[in-house]
Coordinates of N, CA, C and O in Angstrom, one line a residue:
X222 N 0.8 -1.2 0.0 CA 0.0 0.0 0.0 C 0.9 1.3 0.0 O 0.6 2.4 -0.5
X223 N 2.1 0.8 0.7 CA 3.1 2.3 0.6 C 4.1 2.8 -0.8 O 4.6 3.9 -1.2
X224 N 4.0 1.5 -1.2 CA 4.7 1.8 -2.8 C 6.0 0.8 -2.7 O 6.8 0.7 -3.6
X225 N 6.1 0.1 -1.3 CA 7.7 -0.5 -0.9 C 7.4 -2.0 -1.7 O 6.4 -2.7 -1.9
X226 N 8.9 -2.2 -2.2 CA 8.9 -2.9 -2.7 C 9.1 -4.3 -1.9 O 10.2 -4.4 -1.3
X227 N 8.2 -5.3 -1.7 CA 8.3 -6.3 -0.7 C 8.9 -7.6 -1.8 O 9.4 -8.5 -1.1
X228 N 9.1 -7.8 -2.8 CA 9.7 -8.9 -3.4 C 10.1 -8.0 -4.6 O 9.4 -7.9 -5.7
X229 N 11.8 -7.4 -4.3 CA 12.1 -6.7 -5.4 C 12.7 -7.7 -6.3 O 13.6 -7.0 -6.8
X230 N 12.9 -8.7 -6.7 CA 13.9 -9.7 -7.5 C 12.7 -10.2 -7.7 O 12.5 -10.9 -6.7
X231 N 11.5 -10.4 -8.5 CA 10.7 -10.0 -9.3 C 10.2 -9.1 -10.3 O 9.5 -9.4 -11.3
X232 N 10.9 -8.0 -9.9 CA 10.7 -6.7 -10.8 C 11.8 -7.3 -12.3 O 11.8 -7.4 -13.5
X233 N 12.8 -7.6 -11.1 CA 14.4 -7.9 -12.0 C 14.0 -9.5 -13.1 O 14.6 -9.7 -14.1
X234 N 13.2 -10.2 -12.7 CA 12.8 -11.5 -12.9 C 11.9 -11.3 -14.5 O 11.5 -12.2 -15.3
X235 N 11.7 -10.0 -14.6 CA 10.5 -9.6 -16.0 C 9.5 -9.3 -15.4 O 8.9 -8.4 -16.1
X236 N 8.9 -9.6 -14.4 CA 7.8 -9.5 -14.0 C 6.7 -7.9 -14.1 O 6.3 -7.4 -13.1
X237 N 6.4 -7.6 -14.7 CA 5.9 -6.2 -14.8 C 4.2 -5.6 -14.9 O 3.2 -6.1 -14.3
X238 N 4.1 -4.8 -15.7 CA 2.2 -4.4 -15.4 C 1.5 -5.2 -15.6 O 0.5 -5.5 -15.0
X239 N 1.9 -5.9 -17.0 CA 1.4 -7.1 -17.5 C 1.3 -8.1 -17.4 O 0.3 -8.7 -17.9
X240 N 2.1 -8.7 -16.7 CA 2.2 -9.9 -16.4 C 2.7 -10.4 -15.2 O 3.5 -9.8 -14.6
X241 N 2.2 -11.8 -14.7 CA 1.8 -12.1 -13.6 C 2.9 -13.1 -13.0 O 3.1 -14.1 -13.6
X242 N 3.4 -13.0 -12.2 CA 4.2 -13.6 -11.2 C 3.6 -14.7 -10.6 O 2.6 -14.5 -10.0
X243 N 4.3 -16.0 -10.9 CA 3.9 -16.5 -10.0 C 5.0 -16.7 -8.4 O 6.3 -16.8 -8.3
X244 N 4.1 -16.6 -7.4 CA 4.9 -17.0 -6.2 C 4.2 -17.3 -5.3 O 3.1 -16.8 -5.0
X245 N 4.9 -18.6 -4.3 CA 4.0 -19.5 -3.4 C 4.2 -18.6 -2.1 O 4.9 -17.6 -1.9
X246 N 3.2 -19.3 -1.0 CA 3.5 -18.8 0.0 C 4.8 -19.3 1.0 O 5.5 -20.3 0.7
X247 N 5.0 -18.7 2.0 CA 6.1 -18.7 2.5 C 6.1 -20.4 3.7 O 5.4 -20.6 4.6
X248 N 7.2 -21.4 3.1 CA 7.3 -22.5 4.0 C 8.7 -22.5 4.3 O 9.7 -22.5 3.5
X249 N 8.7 -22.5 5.7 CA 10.0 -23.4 5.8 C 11.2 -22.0 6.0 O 12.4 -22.0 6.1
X250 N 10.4 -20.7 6.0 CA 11.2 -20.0 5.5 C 11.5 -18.8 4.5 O 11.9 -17.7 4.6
X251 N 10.9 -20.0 3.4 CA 11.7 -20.0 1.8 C 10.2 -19.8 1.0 O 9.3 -20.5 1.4
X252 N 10.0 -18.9 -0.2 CA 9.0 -19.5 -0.7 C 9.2 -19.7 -2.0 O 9.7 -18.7 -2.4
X253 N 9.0 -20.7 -3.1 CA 9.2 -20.4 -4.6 C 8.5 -19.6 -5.3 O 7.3 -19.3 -5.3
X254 N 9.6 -19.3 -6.2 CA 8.7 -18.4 -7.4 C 9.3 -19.0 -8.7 O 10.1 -19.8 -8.7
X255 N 8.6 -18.4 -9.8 CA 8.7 -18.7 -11.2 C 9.4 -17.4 -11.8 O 8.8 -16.3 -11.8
X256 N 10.5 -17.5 -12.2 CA 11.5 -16.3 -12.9 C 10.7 -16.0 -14.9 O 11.1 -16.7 -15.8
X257 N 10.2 -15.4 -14.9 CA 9.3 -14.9 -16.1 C 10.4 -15.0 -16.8 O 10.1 -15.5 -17.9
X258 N 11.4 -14.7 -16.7 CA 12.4 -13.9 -17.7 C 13.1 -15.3 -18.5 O 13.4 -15.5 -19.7
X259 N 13.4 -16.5 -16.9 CA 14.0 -17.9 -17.7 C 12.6 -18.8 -17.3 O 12.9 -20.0 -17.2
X260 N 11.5 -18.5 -17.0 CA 10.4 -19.7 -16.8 C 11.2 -21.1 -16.2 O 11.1 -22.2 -16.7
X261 N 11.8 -20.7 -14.9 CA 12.8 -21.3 -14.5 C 12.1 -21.2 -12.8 O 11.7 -20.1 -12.4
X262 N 12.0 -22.0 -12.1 CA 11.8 -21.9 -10.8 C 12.6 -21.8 -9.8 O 13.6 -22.6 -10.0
X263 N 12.6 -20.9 -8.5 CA 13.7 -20.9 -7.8 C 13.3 -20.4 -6.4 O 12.1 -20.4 -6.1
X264 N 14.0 -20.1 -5.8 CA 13.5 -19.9 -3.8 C 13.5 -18.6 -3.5 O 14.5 -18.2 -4.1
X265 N 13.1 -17.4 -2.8 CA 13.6 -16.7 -2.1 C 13.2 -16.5 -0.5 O 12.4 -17.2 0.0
X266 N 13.7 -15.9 0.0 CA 13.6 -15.5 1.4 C 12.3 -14.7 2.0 O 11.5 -14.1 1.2
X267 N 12.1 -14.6 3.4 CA 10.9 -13.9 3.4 C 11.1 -12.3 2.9 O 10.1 -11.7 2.6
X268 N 12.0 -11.8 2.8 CA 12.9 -10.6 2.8 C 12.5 -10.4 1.1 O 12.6 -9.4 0.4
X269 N 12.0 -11.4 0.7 CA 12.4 -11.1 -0.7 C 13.3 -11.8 -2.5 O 13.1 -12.1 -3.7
X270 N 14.9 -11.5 -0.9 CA 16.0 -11.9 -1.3 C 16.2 -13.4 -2.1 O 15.8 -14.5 -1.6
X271 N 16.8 -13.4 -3.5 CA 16.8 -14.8 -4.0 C 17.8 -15.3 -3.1 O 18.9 -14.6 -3.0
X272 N 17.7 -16.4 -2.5 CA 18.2 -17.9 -1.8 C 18.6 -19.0 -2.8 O 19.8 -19.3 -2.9
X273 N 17.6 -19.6 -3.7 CA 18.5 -20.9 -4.5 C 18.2 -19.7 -5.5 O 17.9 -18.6 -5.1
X274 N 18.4 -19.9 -6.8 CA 18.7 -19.0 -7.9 C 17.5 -20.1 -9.1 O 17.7 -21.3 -9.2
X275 N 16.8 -19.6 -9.5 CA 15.9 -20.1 -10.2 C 16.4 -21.0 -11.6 O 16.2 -20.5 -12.7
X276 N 17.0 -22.4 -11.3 CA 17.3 -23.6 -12.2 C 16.4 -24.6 -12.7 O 16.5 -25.3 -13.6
X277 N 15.4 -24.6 -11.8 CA 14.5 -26.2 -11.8 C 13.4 -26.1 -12.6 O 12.7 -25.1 -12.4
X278 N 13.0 -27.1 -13.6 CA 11.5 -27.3 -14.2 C 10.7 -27.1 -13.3 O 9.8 -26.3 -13.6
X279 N 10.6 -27.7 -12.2 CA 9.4 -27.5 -11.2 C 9.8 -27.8 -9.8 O 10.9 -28.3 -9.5
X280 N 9.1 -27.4 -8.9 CA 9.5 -27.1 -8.0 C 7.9 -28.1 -6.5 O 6.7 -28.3 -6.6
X281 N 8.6 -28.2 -5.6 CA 7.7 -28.4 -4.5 C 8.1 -27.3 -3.0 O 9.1 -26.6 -2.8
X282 N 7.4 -27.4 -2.5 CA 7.6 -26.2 -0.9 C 8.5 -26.7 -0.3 O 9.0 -27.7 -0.6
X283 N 8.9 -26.1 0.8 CA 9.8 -27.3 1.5 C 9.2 -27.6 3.0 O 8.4 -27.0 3.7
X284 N 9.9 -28.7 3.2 CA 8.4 -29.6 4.0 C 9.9 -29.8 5.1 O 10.9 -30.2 4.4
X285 N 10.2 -29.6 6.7 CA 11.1 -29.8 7.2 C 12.5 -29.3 6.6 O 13.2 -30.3 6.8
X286 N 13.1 -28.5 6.1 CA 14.1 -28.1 5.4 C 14.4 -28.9 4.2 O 15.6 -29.0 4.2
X287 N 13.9 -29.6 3.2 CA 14.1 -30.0 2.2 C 12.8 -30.4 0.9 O 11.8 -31.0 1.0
X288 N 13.4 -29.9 0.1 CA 11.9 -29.7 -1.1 C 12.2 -30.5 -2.1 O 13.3 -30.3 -2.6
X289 N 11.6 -31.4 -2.6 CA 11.3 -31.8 -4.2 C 11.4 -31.5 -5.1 O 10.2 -31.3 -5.3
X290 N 12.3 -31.1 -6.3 CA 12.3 -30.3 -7.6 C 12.5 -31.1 -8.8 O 13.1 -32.2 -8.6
X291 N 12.2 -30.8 -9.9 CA 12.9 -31.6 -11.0 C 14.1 -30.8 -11.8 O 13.8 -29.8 -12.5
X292 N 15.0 -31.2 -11.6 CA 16.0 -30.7 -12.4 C 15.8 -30.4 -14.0 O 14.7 -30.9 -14.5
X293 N 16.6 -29.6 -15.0 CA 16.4 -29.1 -16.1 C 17.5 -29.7 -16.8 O 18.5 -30.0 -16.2
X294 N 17.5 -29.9 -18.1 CA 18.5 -30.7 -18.7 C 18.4 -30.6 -20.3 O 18.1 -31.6 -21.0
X295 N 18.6 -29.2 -20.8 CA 18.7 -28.6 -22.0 C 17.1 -28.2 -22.5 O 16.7 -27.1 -22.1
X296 N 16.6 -28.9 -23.1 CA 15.4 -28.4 -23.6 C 14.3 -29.6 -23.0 O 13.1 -29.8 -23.3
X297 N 15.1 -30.3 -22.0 CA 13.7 -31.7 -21.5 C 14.0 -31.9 -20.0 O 15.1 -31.7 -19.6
X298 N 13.0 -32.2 -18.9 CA 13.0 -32.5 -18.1 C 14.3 -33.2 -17.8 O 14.9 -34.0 -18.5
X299 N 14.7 -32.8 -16.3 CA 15.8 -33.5 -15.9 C 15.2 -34.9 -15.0 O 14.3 -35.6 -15.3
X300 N 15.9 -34.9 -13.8 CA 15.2 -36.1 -13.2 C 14.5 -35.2 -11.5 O 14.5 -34.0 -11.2
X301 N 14.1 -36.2 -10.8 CA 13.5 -35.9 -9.3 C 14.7 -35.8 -8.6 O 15.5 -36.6 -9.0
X302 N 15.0 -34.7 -7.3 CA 15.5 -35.1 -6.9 C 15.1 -34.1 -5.5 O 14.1 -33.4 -5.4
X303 N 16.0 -34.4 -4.5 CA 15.3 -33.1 -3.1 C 16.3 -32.1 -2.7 O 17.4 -32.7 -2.8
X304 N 16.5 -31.0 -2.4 CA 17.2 -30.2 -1.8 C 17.2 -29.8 -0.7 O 16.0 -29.6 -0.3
X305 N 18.3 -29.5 0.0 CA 18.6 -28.8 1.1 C 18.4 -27.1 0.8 O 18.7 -26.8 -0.3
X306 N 17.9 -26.2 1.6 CA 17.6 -24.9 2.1 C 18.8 -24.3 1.2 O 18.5 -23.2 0.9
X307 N 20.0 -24.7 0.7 CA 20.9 -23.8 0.2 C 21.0 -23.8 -1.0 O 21.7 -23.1 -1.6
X308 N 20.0 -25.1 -1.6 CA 20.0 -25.7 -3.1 C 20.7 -26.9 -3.4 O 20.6 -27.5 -4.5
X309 N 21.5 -27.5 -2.4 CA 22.6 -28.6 -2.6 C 21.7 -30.0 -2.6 O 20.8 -30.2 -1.8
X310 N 22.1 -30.7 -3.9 CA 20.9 -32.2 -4.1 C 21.6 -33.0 -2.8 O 22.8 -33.2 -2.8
X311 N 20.9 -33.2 -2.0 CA 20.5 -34.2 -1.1 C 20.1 -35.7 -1.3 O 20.3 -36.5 -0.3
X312 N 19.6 -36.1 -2.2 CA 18.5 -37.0 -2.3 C 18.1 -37.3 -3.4 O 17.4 -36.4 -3.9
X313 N 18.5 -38.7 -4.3 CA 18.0 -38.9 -5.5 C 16.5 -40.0 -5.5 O 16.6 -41.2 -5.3
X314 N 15.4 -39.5 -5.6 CA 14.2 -40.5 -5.2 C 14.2 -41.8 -6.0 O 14.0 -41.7 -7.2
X315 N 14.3 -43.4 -5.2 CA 14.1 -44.6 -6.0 C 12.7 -44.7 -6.5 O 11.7 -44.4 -5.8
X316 N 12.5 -45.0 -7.5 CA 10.8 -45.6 -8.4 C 10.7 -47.4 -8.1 O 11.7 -48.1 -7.9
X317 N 9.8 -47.7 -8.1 CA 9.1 -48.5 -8.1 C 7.6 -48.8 -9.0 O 6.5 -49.0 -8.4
X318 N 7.5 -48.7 -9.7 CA 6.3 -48.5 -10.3 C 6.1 -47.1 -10.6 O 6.9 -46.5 -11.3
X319 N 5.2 -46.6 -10.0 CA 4.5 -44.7 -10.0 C 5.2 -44.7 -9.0 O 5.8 -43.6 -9.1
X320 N 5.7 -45.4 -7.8 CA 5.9 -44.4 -6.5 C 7.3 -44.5 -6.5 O 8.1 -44.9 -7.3
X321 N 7.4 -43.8 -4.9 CA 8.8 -43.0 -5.0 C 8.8 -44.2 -3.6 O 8.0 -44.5 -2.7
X322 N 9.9 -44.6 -3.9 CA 10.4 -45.7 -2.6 C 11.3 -45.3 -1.4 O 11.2 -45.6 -0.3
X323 N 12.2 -44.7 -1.9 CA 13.7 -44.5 -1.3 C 14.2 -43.2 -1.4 O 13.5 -42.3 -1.8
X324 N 15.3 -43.0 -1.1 CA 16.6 -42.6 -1.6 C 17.8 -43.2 -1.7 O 18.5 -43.9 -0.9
X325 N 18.0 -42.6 -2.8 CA 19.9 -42.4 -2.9 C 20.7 -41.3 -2.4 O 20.5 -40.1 -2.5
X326 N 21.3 -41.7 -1.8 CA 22.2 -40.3 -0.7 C 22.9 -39.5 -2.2 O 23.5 -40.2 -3.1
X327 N 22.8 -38.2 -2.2 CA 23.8 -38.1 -3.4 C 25.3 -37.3 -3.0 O 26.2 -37.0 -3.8

C-alpha cells in the first residue's frame, strides 16, 4: 500500500504491469517463485532476497528443510530429486512402479 517494494527480484525476474508472477506462499522459511524472464523456478527469502537461484523445471515447498524439484537438462525434463535450504541435491528419489520408494544419498 506504501509503494515499498516487498519482493524486489521479481521486478528484476520480468515481472511487470502485465504480467503475472507467480509466487508461493512462505514455507520453511523460503517461498518459490517462477522467474518470467528464464520460466525457471527458484526460492527466495521472506525478505524477498533470492536464496536458491531459479534452475528447476518444477519445484515443490519445502516440508522440514528439504523440497522436491525436478531438475532441467537442456530443452527436456531433468530427473527428481530433493534439496537442502541452500540448493545442494540431497537425495536422489528410487521408483518402483509410479511411486517413490527411497533414496539415494547423493
Amino acid at each position: 500500500k506504501t509503494g515499498e517494494k516487498i519482493l524486489p527480484h521479481l521486478a528484476e525476474s520480468g515481472v511487470g504491469y502485465r504480467s503475472s508472477a507467480v509466487v508461493r506462499p512462505v514455507k520453511c522459511g523460503l517461498r518459490a517463485y517462477l522467474c518470467n524472464k528464464t520460466s525457471m523456478w527458484g526460492y527466495l527469502d521472506e525478505s524477498g532476497q533470492v536464496v536458491i537461484e531459479p534452475k528447476f523445471h518444477d519445484v515443490r515447498d519445502f516440508v522440514n528443510g528439504y523440497a522436491l524439484v525436478i531438475t532441467k537438462n537442456g530443452d527436456s525434463a531433468g530427473y527428481l530429486v530433493f534439496i537442502d535450504k541452500s540448493g545442494k541435491e540431497v537425495c536422489k528419489p528410487k521408483y518402483e512402479g509410479s511411486a517413490l520408494t527411497g533414496c539415494k544419498q547423493s
